[in-house]
Amino acid sequence: MAATWRTTICQSNKAPTKYPKLFFATKLNRFSSHFISTEDAYGREDTTPEKPKPSVYRTRHRGMEVIQDPFTNRGAAFTWDERERLGIRGLVPPKVQSFDIQAERVLSRVDALHDPLNKYDFLVSLLDRNETLFYRVLIDHFEKIAPIIYTPTVGLASQKSQVIFRRPRGMYFSKYDRGCMNTMVYNWPQEQVDVIVVTDGSRILGLGDLGANGIQIPIGKLALYVAGGGIDPRRVLPVVLDVGTNNEALRKDPWYLGIAEPRITGDEYFRFVDEFMEAVYSRWPQVMVQFEDFANPVAYPLLETYRDKYLCFNDDIQSTGSIALASILASLRLRGMTNREICKERIVCVGAGSAGLGVCETIIQCMEREGLRSHQAYRQFWLLDDKGLLGRGRVGLTPTQARFVRDDLPDGSSLEEVVRTVKPTILLGLSGAGGAFTEAAIREMAKHVERPVIFPLSNPVDHAECTASQAIEWTGGRAIFASGSPFDDVEYQNKIYPITQCNNVYNFPGMGLAVTACRITHITDDMFLAAARRISALSADHHKQQLFPPLSELRNVSLQVATAVAEVAYEDGLATAEPPRKMTLHQYLLSRMWQPQYAPLVPF
Ligand SMILES: O=C([O-])CC(=O)C(=O)O
Ligand SMILES: [Mg+2]
């Protein structure tokens, strides 16, 4: 077929816009039967729930524009049809390379690079050139690629953002943009945005204040929304709110790309965020906003201010809480216990910032559902920050922290002292303080429980409270272990211990899928609880010795999470889209997942 009409064009020797009428009509007719034109300002397909999946991709671009747009570019894989009709004959190498070979080539380049930052740089530049190929490789080789574009390498990329900068991605709102945000949002080229991930850079992973460099985190998270949750890559927007930085080294760095001034605080800060939220929702009333890596003093107030007003959630508080709960529920199964027995766990948590509090509050919600009164549930927790146990007499606590204050041990007690007295069954690390789980503390814990549950959840790897091999070794191989960043499997006394990653990536992509596909209007704690229960059940079914399925199964896990979330949303009257009658919810969500495929690219 291709050969025949290639000849036709060669003979006609005309620019694509002047194709012979007959030919043009024939080609378009071939597509028009299953194509509904719902293009955005760029002539790109819109895929709202009620529309069939696009079987072609239409573009207004011609010639070099097609190659320069990462959504339409296919590198050496443009078919002859596309080369002729879009005016790119001669602009790409003559051989039509297959998608498979392209992916193989990308992977071999990644393997040939040794420095993680170089791998990151290579992959982000691929994302800038050819989104479809980038996502194909990410999805097919998730366990290899995710640690490069996500934790741990994204942490390094954030620290070095000013050094590796090539071209902007996402939007920056700085303190000098106050009063202009309502118009600025229209500078973003996409008509539709489904998901925004926003940070103010104040607590990037466990690395502290990285100011505007924090943009790398929303970029990484949104890549996982696409890869894991099947969110359309044209409809995601990474954002950094640059309100200054208190990181002096960055402020002094002449290459730093953000505002080199101290952060604005207090009312001034909250008014700034307010202007941003209003601007975003005035342009995209249905967008979901994920707050990411905001320092604790502002993370909770922002969530409380906006959770009922807008479609939003805080990833570090709510998704990390949900996935940590899922790990605990899965660990109960591994220990031969039921979900109800979560109420008996004695939980020591090192870290009392947004992630630590979010995790503990989520576990408390679950304990309440399983029958404990609120005050009884709080009694099962001992929280420590950099000053030790949160005990009576401690000053300067936020209202959420104050709920966890203990009076059975002195304020400031060390981890070892707490472990000796409390004999915890679960040890959580959300402190960002690498090595905070000392050998003495873990050995002490292992004296009192058969299967100590040890979850150092801080990111990136250097900031984990202990390593996988330490936990396995110090407990004589009895630990049930999961970490926030990936660790290699551990060999101990001739046995291999597979290591589970307990990261919120199991959670947020599925949330995004449910929200966008079912047009959910508000995100509730019950949705995160349902997600946790579903994830923990998956692990028991398929991977008896591991807490969760491997990350290579993320798309399926996300689909399960989305189904669990959507079920709650429909039950609670918070979902407004009606899936087609002939489909189950699961089938509908699956049908809504974007796939990295080269659908035929045709001109308008
Ligand atoms: O980004 C991650 O790997 C998980 C996360 O939200 C954090 O550590 O802040
Ligand atoms: Mg985070």
Coordinates of C-alpha atoms and ligand atoms in Angstrom, one line a residue:
M1 CA 0.0 0.0 0.0
A2 CA 2.7 2.5 1.1
A3 CA 4.7 1.7 -2.0
T4 CA 1.8 2.5 -4.4
W5 CA 1.0 5.8 -3.0
R6 CA 4.6 6.7 -2.5
T7 CA 4.9 6.5 -6.3
T8 CA 1.9 8.7 -6.7
I9 CA 3.4 11.4 -4.7
C10 CA 6.8 11.1 -6.4
Q11 CA 5.1 11.6 -9.7
S12 CA 3.0 14.5 -8.6
N13 CA 6.1 16.0 -7.0
K14 CA 4.0 18.6 -5.1
A15 CA 4.0 20.0 -1.6
P16 CA 1.6 18.1 0.7
T17 CA -1.0 20.9 0.7
K18 CA -1.3 20.6 -3.0
Y19 CA -1.9 16.8 -3.2
P20 CA -4.2 15.8 -6.0
K21 CA -7.8 16.1 -4.8
L22 CA -8.6 12.5 -5.4
F23 CA -5.7 11.1 -3.4
F24 CA -6.4 13.5 -0.5
A25 CA -10.1 12.4 -0.3
T26 CA -9.2 8.8 -0.4
K27 CA -6.7 9.0 2.4
L28 CA -8.9 11.0 4.7
N29 CA -11.9 8.8 4.1
R30 CA -9.9 5.9 5.3
F31 CA -9.7 7.5 8.7
S32 CA -12.8 9.6 8.9
S33 CA -15.1 6.7 9.7
H34 CA -13.6 6.2 13.2
F35 CA -12.4 9.7 13.8
I36 CA -14.1 12.4 15.8
S37 CA -12.5 15.7 15.5
T38 CA -12.1 17.2 19.0
E39 CA -8.8 18.9 18.6
D40 CA -7.3 21.4 21.0
A41 CA -5.7 24.7 20.0
Y42 CA -2.8 22.8 18.5
G43 CA -4.9 20.4 16.5
R44 CA -4.2 17.6 19.0
E45 CA -6.7 15.0 19.9
D46 CA -8.9 15.5 22.9
T47 CA -9.8 12.3 24.7
T48 CA -12.7 13.1 27.0
P49 CA -14.4 10.1 28.6
E50 CA -17.3 9.8 26.2
K51 CA -15.2 9.9 23.1
P52 CA -13.7 6.8 21.4
K53 CA -10.0 6.4 21.6
P54 CA -8.2 8.2 18.8
S55 CA -7.0 5.9 16.1
V56 CA -5.2 8.7 14.3
Y57 CA -3.3 11.7 15.6
R58 CA -3.9 14.9 13.7
T59 CA -1.6 17.8 13.5
R60 CA -1.4 21.2 12.0
H61 CA 2.4 21.1 11.9
R62 CA 4.2 20.7 8.7
G63 CA 7.9 20.0 7.9
M64 CA 10.4 20.7 10.6
E65 CA 7.7 21.7 13.1
V66 CA 6.6 18.1 13.1
I67 CA 10.1 17.0 14.1
Q68 CA 10.6 19.7 16.6
D69 CA 7.4 19.0 18.6
P70 CA 8.1 16.2 21.0
F71 CA 4.4 15.1 20.8
T72 CA 4.5 14.6 17.0
N73 CA 8.2 13.7 16.5
R74 CA 8.9 10.1 15.7
G75 CA 12.6 10.5 14.8
A76 CA 13.5 7.9 12.3
A77 CA 10.2 6.1 12.6
F78 CA 8.0 8.3 10.5
T79 CA 6.2 6.1 7.9
W80 CA 6.3 6.9 4.2
D81 CA 2.7 8.1 4.4
E82 CA 3.7 10.6 7.2
R83 CA 6.8 11.7 5.4
E84 CA 4.9 12.6 2.3
R85 CA 1.8 14.1 3.8
L86 CA 3.5 16.2 6.5
G87 CA 6.3 17.5 4.2
I88 CA 9.2 15.8 6.0
R89 CA 10.6 13.7 3.1
G90 CA 14.3 14.3 3.2
L91 CA 14.3 15.8 6.7
V92 CA 14.8 12.4 8.3
P93 CA 17.1 9.5 7.5
P94 CA 15.8 7.3 4.6
K95 CA 15.3 4.1 6.6
V96 CA 12.0 3.8 8.4
Q97 CA 13.1 2.5 11.7
S98 CA 10.7 0.5 13.9
F99 CA 9.5 1.6 17.3
D100 CA 11.1 -1.5 18.8
I101 CA 14.5 -0.8 17.3
Q102 CA 14.3 2.8 18.4
A103 CA 13.6 1.7 22.0
E104 CA 16.4 -0.8 21.9
R105 CA 18.8 2.0 20.8
V106 CA 17.7 4.3 23.6
L107 CA 18.2 1.5 26.1
S108 CA 21.7 0.8 24.9
R109 CA 22.6 4.4 25.2
V110 CA 21.4 4.5 28.8
D111 CA 23.4 1.3 29.6
A112 CA 26.5 2.8 28.0
L113 CA 26.4 5.8 30.4
H114 CA 27.8 5.3 33.8
D115 CA 27.1 8.5 35.7
P116 CA 23.5 8.6 36.9
L117 CA 23.3 12.3 36.2
N118 CA 24.4 11.7 32.6
K119 CA 21.7 9.1 32.3
Y120 CA 19.2 11.5 33.7
D121 CA 20.3 14.2 31.2
F122 CA 20.1 11.8 28.3
L123 CA 16.6 10.7 29.2
V124 CA 15.2 14.2 29.8
S125 CA 16.6 15.3 26.5
L126 CA 14.8 12.3 24.9
L127 CA 11.6 13.5 26.7
D128 CA 12.2 16.9 25.1
R129 CA 12.6 15.4 21.6
N130 CA 10.2 12.4 21.5
E131 CA 7.7 11.9 24.3
T132 CA 6.2 8.7 22.9
L133 CA 9.6 7.0 22.7
F134 CA 10.6 8.2 26.2
Y135 CA 7.4 6.7 27.7
R136 CA 7.7 3.5 25.7
V137 CA 11.1 2.9 27.2
L138 CA 10.1 4.0 30.7
I139 CA 7.1 1.8 30.8
D140 CA 8.8 -1.3 29.3
H141 CA 11.9 -1.0 31.6
F142 CA 10.4 0.7 34.6
E143 CA 12.6 -0.8 37.2
K144 CA 15.7 0.3 35.3
I145 CA 14.5 3.8 34.2
A146 CA 12.4 5.0 37.2
P147 CA 15.4 5.3 39.6
I148 CA 16.9 7.6 37.0
I149 CA 14.1 10.0 36.4
Y150 CA 12.6 9.6 39.9
T151 CA 14.1 8.8 43.3
P152 CA 17.1 8.6 43.9
T153 CA 18.6 10.3 40.8
V154 CA 16.0 13.1 40.7
G155 CA 17.3 14.2 44.0
L156 CA 20.8 14.7 42.6
A157 CA 19.2 16.4 39.5
S158 CA 17.4 18.8 41.8
Q159 CA 20.6 19.7 43.6
K160 CA 22.4 20.3 40.3
S161 CA 19.4 21.7 38.4
Q162 CA 21.3 25.0 37.6
V163 CA 24.2 23.0 36.1
I164 CA 22.2 20.6 33.9
F165 CA 19.6 23.1 32.8
R166 CA 18.9 22.8 29.0
R167 CA 15.5 24.1 28.3
P168 CA 12.5 24.9 30.5
R169 CA 9.8 22.4 31.2
G170 CA 6.7 23.4 33.2
M171 CA 5.9 26.8 34.7
Y172 CA 7.6 29.0 37.2
F173 CA 5.6 31.5 39.3
S174 CA 7.8 33.8 41.3
K175 CA 7.2 36.4 43.9
Y176 CA 7.6 39.0 41.2
D177 CA 4.7 37.5 39.3
R178 CA 2.2 38.6 41.9
G179 CA -0.8 40.3 40.4
C180 CA -0.1 38.6 37.0
M181 CA -0.8 34.9 37.6
N182 CA -4.3 35.1 36.1
T183 CA -2.9 36.1 32.8
M184 CA 0.3 34.0 33.0
V185 CA -1.6 30.7 33.2
Y186 CA -2.7 31.4 29.6
N187 CA 0.9 31.3 28.5
W188 CA 0.8 27.5 28.9
P189 CA 0.2 26.2 25.4
Q190 CA -2.3 23.4 26.2
E191 CA -6.0 24.0 26.3
Q192 CA -6.6 21.1 28.7
V193 CA -4.6 20.2 31.8
D194 CA -5.6 17.2 33.9
V195 CA -2.8 17.1 36.5
I196 CA -0.6 19.8 38.0
V197 CA 2.2 18.8 40.5
V198 CA 3.4 21.9 42.3
T199 CA 6.2 22.5 44.8
D200 CA 7.6 25.5 46.5
G201 CA 10.9 23.7 46.8
S202 CA 11.0 24.1 50.6
R203 CA 11.5 20.4 51.4
I204 CA 12.7 18.5 48.4
L205 CA 12.8 14.8 49.4
G206 CA 15.0 14.6 52.4
L207 CA 17.3 17.2 50.9
G208 CA 15.8 20.4 52.4
D209 CA 15.2 23.7 50.7
L210 CA 16.3 23.7 47.1
G211 CA 14.2 26.7 45.9
A212 CA 13.4 26.8 42.3
N213 CA 15.6 23.7 41.6
G214 CA 12.7 21.8 43.1
I215 CA 11.0 21.8 39.6
Q216 CA 12.7 18.5 38.8
I217 CA 10.4 16.8 41.3
P218 CA 7.1 17.7 39.7
I219 CA 8.7 16.8 36.3
G220 CA 9.6 13.3 37.7
K221 CA 6.3 12.8 39.4
L222 CA 4.3 13.7 36.3
A223 CA 6.4 11.3 34.2
L224 CA 5.2 8.6 36.5
Y225 CA 1.6 9.8 36.2
V226 CA 1.9 9.2 32.5
A227 CA 3.9 5.9 32.7
G228 CA 2.0 4.4 35.7
G229 CA -1.5 6.0 35.5
G230 CA -1.8 6.5 31.8
I231 CA -2.4 10.2 32.1
D232 CA -2.1 11.9 28.7
P233 CA 1.4 13.5 28.6
R234 CA 0.0 16.6 26.8
R235 CA -2.2 17.3 29.8
V236 CA 0.3 17.5 32.7
L237 CA 1.9 20.6 34.0
P238 CA 4.9 20.7 36.4
V239 CA 5.0 23.9 38.5
V240 CA 7.4 25.6 40.9
L241 CA 6.3 28.4 43.2
D242 CA 9.5 30.4 43.6
V243 CA 9.0 32.4 46.8
G244 CA 12.8 32.7 47.3
T245 CA 15.0 30.2 49.1
N246 CA 16.6 30.0 52.5
N247 CA 19.4 27.9 51.1
E248 CA 22.3 30.3 51.3
A249 CA 24.6 28.2 49.1
L250 CA 22.1 28.4 46.3
R251 CA 21.5 32.1 46.8
K252 CA 25.2 32.7 46.4
D253 CA 25.5 30.5 43.3
P254 CA 25.6 32.7 40.2
W255 CA 24.2 29.9 38.1
Y256 CA 21.1 29.5 40.3
L257 CA 18.0 30.0 38.2
G258 CA 15.5 31.1 41.0
I259 CA 15.0 34.2 43.0
A260 CA 18.1 34.6 45.1
E261 CA 16.3 36.1 48.1
P262 CA 15.0 34.8 51.4
R263 CA 11.6 33.1 51.3
I264 CA 8.5 35.2 51.8
T265 CA 6.6 33.8 54.8
G266 CA 3.3 34.2 56.8
D267 CA 0.3 35.9 55.3
E268 CA 2.4 37.1 52.3
Y269 CA 3.2 33.5 51.5
F270 CA -0.3 32.2 51.8
R271 CA -1.7 35.1 49.7
F272 CA 0.8 34.2 47.0
V273 CA -0.3 30.5 47.0
D274 CA -3.9 31.7 46.9
E275 CA -3.3 33.8 43.8
F276 CA -1.7 30.8 42.1
M277 CA -4.6 28.4 43.0
E278 CA -7.2 30.9 41.8
A279 CA -5.4 31.5 38.6
V280 CA -5.0 27.8 37.9
Y281 CA -8.7 27.0 38.6
S282 CA -9.9 29.9 36.6
R283 CA -8.3 28.5 33.5
W284 CA -8.7 24.7 34.2
P285 CA -11.7 24.3 36.6
Q286 CA -11.3 20.5 36.5
V287 CA -7.6 20.1 37.1
M288 CA -6.2 18.1 39.9
V289 CA -3.4 19.7 41.9
Q290 CA -0.9 17.7 43.8
F291 CA 1.1 19.5 46.5
E292 CA 4.6 18.1 46.6
D293 CA 7.5 18.6 49.0
F294 CA 6.2 21.6 50.9
A295 CA 7.9 22.0 54.3
N296 CA 5.8 20.9 57.3
P297 CA 4.8 24.3 58.7
V298 CA 3.0 25.2 55.4
A299 CA 2.0 21.7 54.1
Y300 CA -0.8 21.1 56.6
P301 CA -2.3 24.6 56.5
L302 CA -2.3 24.5 52.7
L303 CA -4.0 21.2 52.6
E304 CA -6.6 22.3 55.2
T305 CA -7.3 25.5 53.3
Y306 CA -7.8 23.9 49.9
R307 CA -9.0 20.3 50.3
D308 CA -12.7 21.2 50.4
K309 CA -12.4 24.2 48.0
Y310 CA -10.4 22.6 45.2
L311 CA -9.6 19.2 43.7
C312 CA -6.3 18.6 45.4
F313 CA -4.2 16.6 47.8
N314 CA -0.8 16.5 49.4
D315 CA 1.4 13.7 48.1
D316 CA 3.7 13.5 51.1
I317 CA 0.9 13.6 53.6
Q318 CA -1.8 11.6 51.9
S319 CA -0.1 9.3 49.3
T320 CA 2.8 8.5 51.5
G321 CA 0.4 7.8 54.4
S322 CA -1.6 5.6 52.2
I323 CA 1.3 3.5 50.9
A324 CA 2.9 3.2 54.3
L325 CA -0.5 1.9 55.6
A326 CA -0.6 -0.5 52.7
S327 CA 2.9 -1.8 53.7
I328 CA 1.7 -2.3 57.3
L329 CA -1.4 -4.1 56.2
A330 CA 0.7 -6.3 53.9
S331 CA 3.1 -6.9 56.7
L332 CA 0.2 -8.1 58.9
R333 CA -0.6 -10.7 56.3
L334 CA 3.1 -11.8 56.1
R335 CA 2.9 -12.3 59.9
G336 CA -0.3 -14.3 59.6
M337 CA -2.5 -11.6 61.2
T338 CA -5.7 -9.9 60.1
N339 CA -6.2 -6.2 59.3
R340 CA -8.0 -5.7 62.6
E341 CA -4.8 -6.5 64.5
I342 CA -3.3 -3.3 63.3
C343 CA -4.9 -1.9 66.5
K344 CA -2.3 -3.7 68.6
E345 CA 0.8 -2.5 66.8
R346 CA 3.2 -0.3 68.8
I347 CA 4.6 2.2 66.3
V348 CA 7.7 4.3 66.7
C349 CA 8.1 6.9 64.0
V350 CA 11.3 8.9 63.5
G351 CA 10.3 12.1 61.7
A352 CA 7.5 14.4 62.7
G353 CA 7.3 16.5 59.5
S354 CA 4.5 16.4 56.9
A355 CA 5.4 12.8 55.7
G356 CA 5.8 11.4 59.3
L357 CA 2.6 13.0 60.5
G358 CA 0.7 12.0 57.3
V359 CA 1.7 8.4 57.7
C360 CA 0.8 8.2 61.4
E361 CA -2.6 10.0 60.8
T362 CA -3.5 7.6 58.0
I363 CA -2.7 4.6 60.1
I364 CA -4.8 6.1 62.9
Q365 CA -7.7 6.5 60.5
C366 CA -7.4 2.8 59.7
M367 CA -7.2 1.9 63.4
E368 CA -10.4 3.9 64.0
R369 CA -12.2 2.1 61.1
E370 CA -11.1 -1.2 62.8
G371 CA -12.6 -0.2 66.1
L372 CA -10.3 1.9 68.2
R373 CA -11.4 5.3 69.6
S374 CA -9.3 8.2 68.4
H375 CA -7.4 8.7 71.7
Q376 CA -6.7 5.0 71.9
A377 CA -5.2 5.0 68.4
Y378 CA -2.9 7.9 69.3
R379 CA -1.6 6.0 72.3
Q380 CA -0.1 3.4 69.9
F381 CA 2.4 6.0 68.5
W382 CA 5.7 7.4 69.7
L383 CA 7.1 10.2 67.5
L384 CA 10.6 11.5 67.5
D385 CA 12.1 14.5 65.7
D386 CA 15.7 15.8 65.6
K387 CA 15.3 16.6 69.3
G388 CA 14.1 13.1 70.3
L389 CA 10.7 12.0 71.5
L390 CA 7.9 14.4 71.4
G391 CA 7.1 14.5 75.1
R392 CA 5.3 16.6 77.6
G393 CA 6.8 20.1 77.9
R394 CA 8.0 20.3 74.3
V395 CA 7.4 23.8 72.9
G396 CA 6.9 25.0 69.4
L397 CA 4.8 22.1 68.1
T398 CA 2.2 22.4 65.4
P399 CA -1.3 21.4 66.3
T400 CA -0.9 18.1 64.4
Q401 CA 2.4 17.3 66.2
A402 CA 0.9 18.2 69.6
R403 CA -1.6 15.3 69.3
F404 CA 1.2 12.8 69.5
V405 CA 2.9 14.2 72.7
R406 CA 3.7 11.3 75.1
D407 CA 3.9 11.5 78.9
D408 CA 5.2 7.9 79.5
L409 CA 8.8 8.9 78.7
P410 CA 10.7 12.1 79.1
D411 CA 10.6 14.7 76.2
G412 CA 13.7 14.3 74.0
S413 CA 14.3 10.6 74.8
S414 CA 16.6 9.0 72.3
L415 CA 15.5 6.3 69.8
E416 CA 17.4 3.6 71.8
E417 CA 15.6 4.7 75.0
V418 CA 12.2 4.7 73.3
V419 CA 12.8 1.3 71.7
R420 CA 14.0 -0.3 75.0
T421 CA 10.9 0.9 76.9
V422 CA 8.2 0.6 74.2
K423 CA 9.3 -2.6 72.4
P424 CA 7.8 -1.5 69.2
T425 CA 6.5 -3.9 66.6
I426 CA 6.9 -1.3 63.8
L427 CA 9.7 1.3 63.2
L428 CA 9.0 4.0 60.6
G429 CA 11.6 6.4 59.3
L430 CA 10.4 9.7 57.7
S431 CA 13.0 12.0 59.1
G432 CA 15.2 12.6 56.0
A433 CA 18.1 11.8 58.4
G434 CA 20.3 9.1 56.9
G435 CA 21.4 6.5 59.4
A436 CA 18.9 7.5 62.1
F437 CA 18.1 3.9 62.8
T438 CA 21.2 2.9 64.8
E439 CA 22.5 -0.6 65.1
A440 CA 21.8 -0.5 68.9
A441 CA 18.1 0.5 68.3
I442 CA 17.4 -2.2 65.7
R443 CA 19.2 -4.9 67.7
E444 CA 17.1 -3.9 70.7
M445 CA 13.9 -4.0 68.7
A446 CA 14.7 -7.4 67.4
K447 CA 15.1 -8.8 70.9
H448 CA 11.4 -8.3 71.6
V449 CA 9.6 -9.1 68.4
E450 CA 9.7 -12.1 66.1
R451 CA 9.3 -10.2 62.9
P452 CA 10.4 -6.5 63.4
V453 CA 8.8 -4.3 60.8
I454 CA 11.4 -1.8 59.7
F455 CA 10.5 0.9 57.1
P456 CA 13.1 3.6 56.5
L457 CA 11.0 5.6 54.1
S458 CA 13.1 8.8 53.6
N459 CA 14.4 9.7 50.2
P460 CA 16.8 9.6 48.3
V461 CA 18.8 6.5 49.2
D462 CA 21.5 8.4 51.3
H463 CA 18.8 9.7 53.5
A464 CA 17.2 6.4 54.3
E465 CA 17.3 5.8 58.1
C466 CA 19.1 2.5 57.5
T467 CA 20.1 0.3 54.5
A468 CA 18.4 -2.9 53.6
S469 CA 21.4 -5.0 54.4
Q470 CA 21.8 -3.3 57.8
A471 CA 18.2 -4.1 58.7
I472 CA 18.5 -7.7 57.5
E473 CA 21.8 -8.3 59.3
W474 CA 21.0 -6.6 62.6
T475 CA 17.8 -8.6 62.9
G476 CA 19.4 -11.9 61.9
G477 CA 17.2 -12.0 58.7
R478 CA 13.9 -11.6 60.6
A479 CA 13.1 -8.0 59.5
I480 CA 10.1 -7.2 57.3
F481 CA 11.7 -4.4 55.4
A482 CA 10.6 -1.8 52.9
S483 CA 12.3 1.5 51.9
G484 CA 11.2 4.7 50.2
S485 CA 14.0 4.6 47.6
P486 CA 15.1 1.5 45.8
F487 CA 17.7 -0.9 47.4
D488 CA 19.1 -4.0 45.7
D489 CA 18.1 -7.3 47.0
V490 CA 20.2 -8.5 49.9
E491 CA 22.1 -11.7 50.3
Y492 CA 22.5 -12.8 53.9
Q493 CA 23.7 -16.2 55.1
N494 CA 23.3 -17.7 51.6
K495 CA 19.7 -16.5 51.3
I496 CA 18.4 -13.8 49.0
Y497 CA 16.0 -11.2 50.6
P498 CA 14.0 -9.4 47.9
I499 CA 13.5 -5.7 48.9
T500 CA 10.2 -3.9 48.5
Q501 CA 10.1 -0.2 47.7
C502 CA 7.4 1.5 49.7
N503 CA 7.0 4.7 47.7
N504 CA 4.0 6.9 47.0
V505 CA 4.4 6.1 43.3
Y506 CA 2.3 3.0 43.9
N507 CA -0.5 5.4 44.8
F508 CA -0.6 8.8 43.0
P509 CA -0.7 7.7 39.4
G510 CA -3.8 5.6 40.1
M511 CA -5.4 8.5 41.9
G512 CA -4.8 10.7 38.9
L513 CA -6.4 8.1 36.6
A514 CA -9.5 7.8 38.7
V515 CA -9.9 11.5 39.1
T516 CA -9.5 12.4 35.4
A517 CA -11.4 9.5 34.0
C518 CA -14.4 9.6 36.4
R519 CA -14.3 13.4 36.8
I520 CA -14.0 13.1 40.6
T521 CA -14.7 16.5 42.3
H522 CA -13.0 16.1 45.6
I523 CA -10.3 13.8 47.0
T524 CA -11.1 12.3 50.4
D525 CA -9.2 10.3 53.1
D526 CA -11.5 7.4 52.4
M527 CA -10.1 7.2 48.8
F528 CA -6.6 6.9 50.2
L529 CA -7.7 4.2 52.6
A530 CA -9.3 2.3 49.8
A531 CA -6.2 2.6 47.8
A532 CA -4.1 1.3 50.7
R533 CA -6.3 -1.7 51.2
R534 CA -6.3 -2.6 47.5
I535 CA -2.5 -2.4 47.2
S536 CA -2.0 -4.5 50.3
A537 CA -4.4 -7.1 48.9
L538 CA -2.5 -7.3 45.6
S539 CA 0.7 -8.2 47.4
A540 CA -0.9 -11.0 49.3
D541 CA -2.4 -12.5 46.2
H542 CA 0.6 -12.5 43.9
H543 CA 3.8 -12.0 45.8
K544 CA 3.6 -13.9 49.1
Q545 CA 7.1 -13.1 50.2
Q546 CA 7.1 -9.5 49.2
L547 CA 4.9 -6.6 50.5
F548 CA 4.0 -5.3 47.0
P549 CA 4.1 -6.4 43.4
P550 CA 7.3 -5.2 41.7
L551 CA 7.3 -1.7 40.2
S552 CA 7.4 -3.3 36.7
E553 CA 3.7 -4.0 37.4
L554 CA 3.0 -0.4 38.2
R555 CA 0.4 0.1 35.4
N556 CA -1.6 -2.7 36.7
V557 CA -1.3 -1.6 40.3
S558 CA -2.4 1.9 39.3
L559 CA -5.4 0.5 37.5
Q560 CA -6.3 -1.4 40.7
V561 CA -5.8 1.8 42.8
A562 CA -7.9 3.8 40.3
T563 CA -10.7 1.2 40.5
A564 CA -10.7 1.2 44.3
V565 CA -10.7 5.0 44.4
A566 CA -13.4 5.3 41.8
E567 CA -15.6 2.9 43.6
V568 CA -15.5 5.0 46.7
A569 CA -16.0 8.2 44.7
Y570 CA -19.2 6.8 43.0
E571 CA -20.5 5.5 46.3
D572 CA -20.0 8.9 47.9
G573 CA -21.5 10.8 45.0
L574 CA -18.2 12.5 44.2
A575 CA -17.7 11.2 40.6
T576 CA -19.5 12.9 37.8
A577 CA -18.5 11.0 34.6
E578 CA -20.7 8.2 33.5
P579 CA -18.7 5.2 32.2
P580 CA -20.3 3.5 29.1
R581 CA -23.0 1.0 30.3
K582 CA -21.4 -1.9 28.5
M583 CA -18.1 -1.6 30.4
T584 CA -17.1 -2.4 34.0
L585 CA -15.4 0.3 35.9
H586 CA -12.1 -1.5 35.5
Q587 CA -12.5 -1.8 31.7
Y588 CA -13.5 1.8 31.4
L589 CA -10.4 3.0 33.4
L590 CA -8.2 0.7 31.3
S591 CA -9.7 2.2 28.1
R592 CA -8.8 5.7 29.4
M593 CA -5.1 4.9 29.9
W594 CA -2.8 6.7 27.4
Q595 CA -0.5 4.3 25.6
P596 CA 2.8 5.1 24.1
Q597 CA 2.0 4.2 20.5
Y598 CA 2.7 5.8 17.2
A599 CA -0.9 6.2 16.0
P600 CA -0.9 7.3 12.3
L601 CA 0.0 10.9 12.2
V602 CA -2.2 12.8 9.6
P603 CA -2.5 16.4 8.6
F604 CA -5.6 18.6 9.1
Ligands
LIG1 O1 9.5 11.4 45.8 C1 9.6 10.4 46.4 O2 10.3 9.4 46.1 C2 8.6 10.2 47.5 C3 8.2 11.5 48.1 O3 7.2 12.1 47.7 C4 9.2 12.2 48.9 O4 10.2 11.5 49.4 O5 9.0 13.4 49.2
MG2 MG 7.5 14.2 48.1

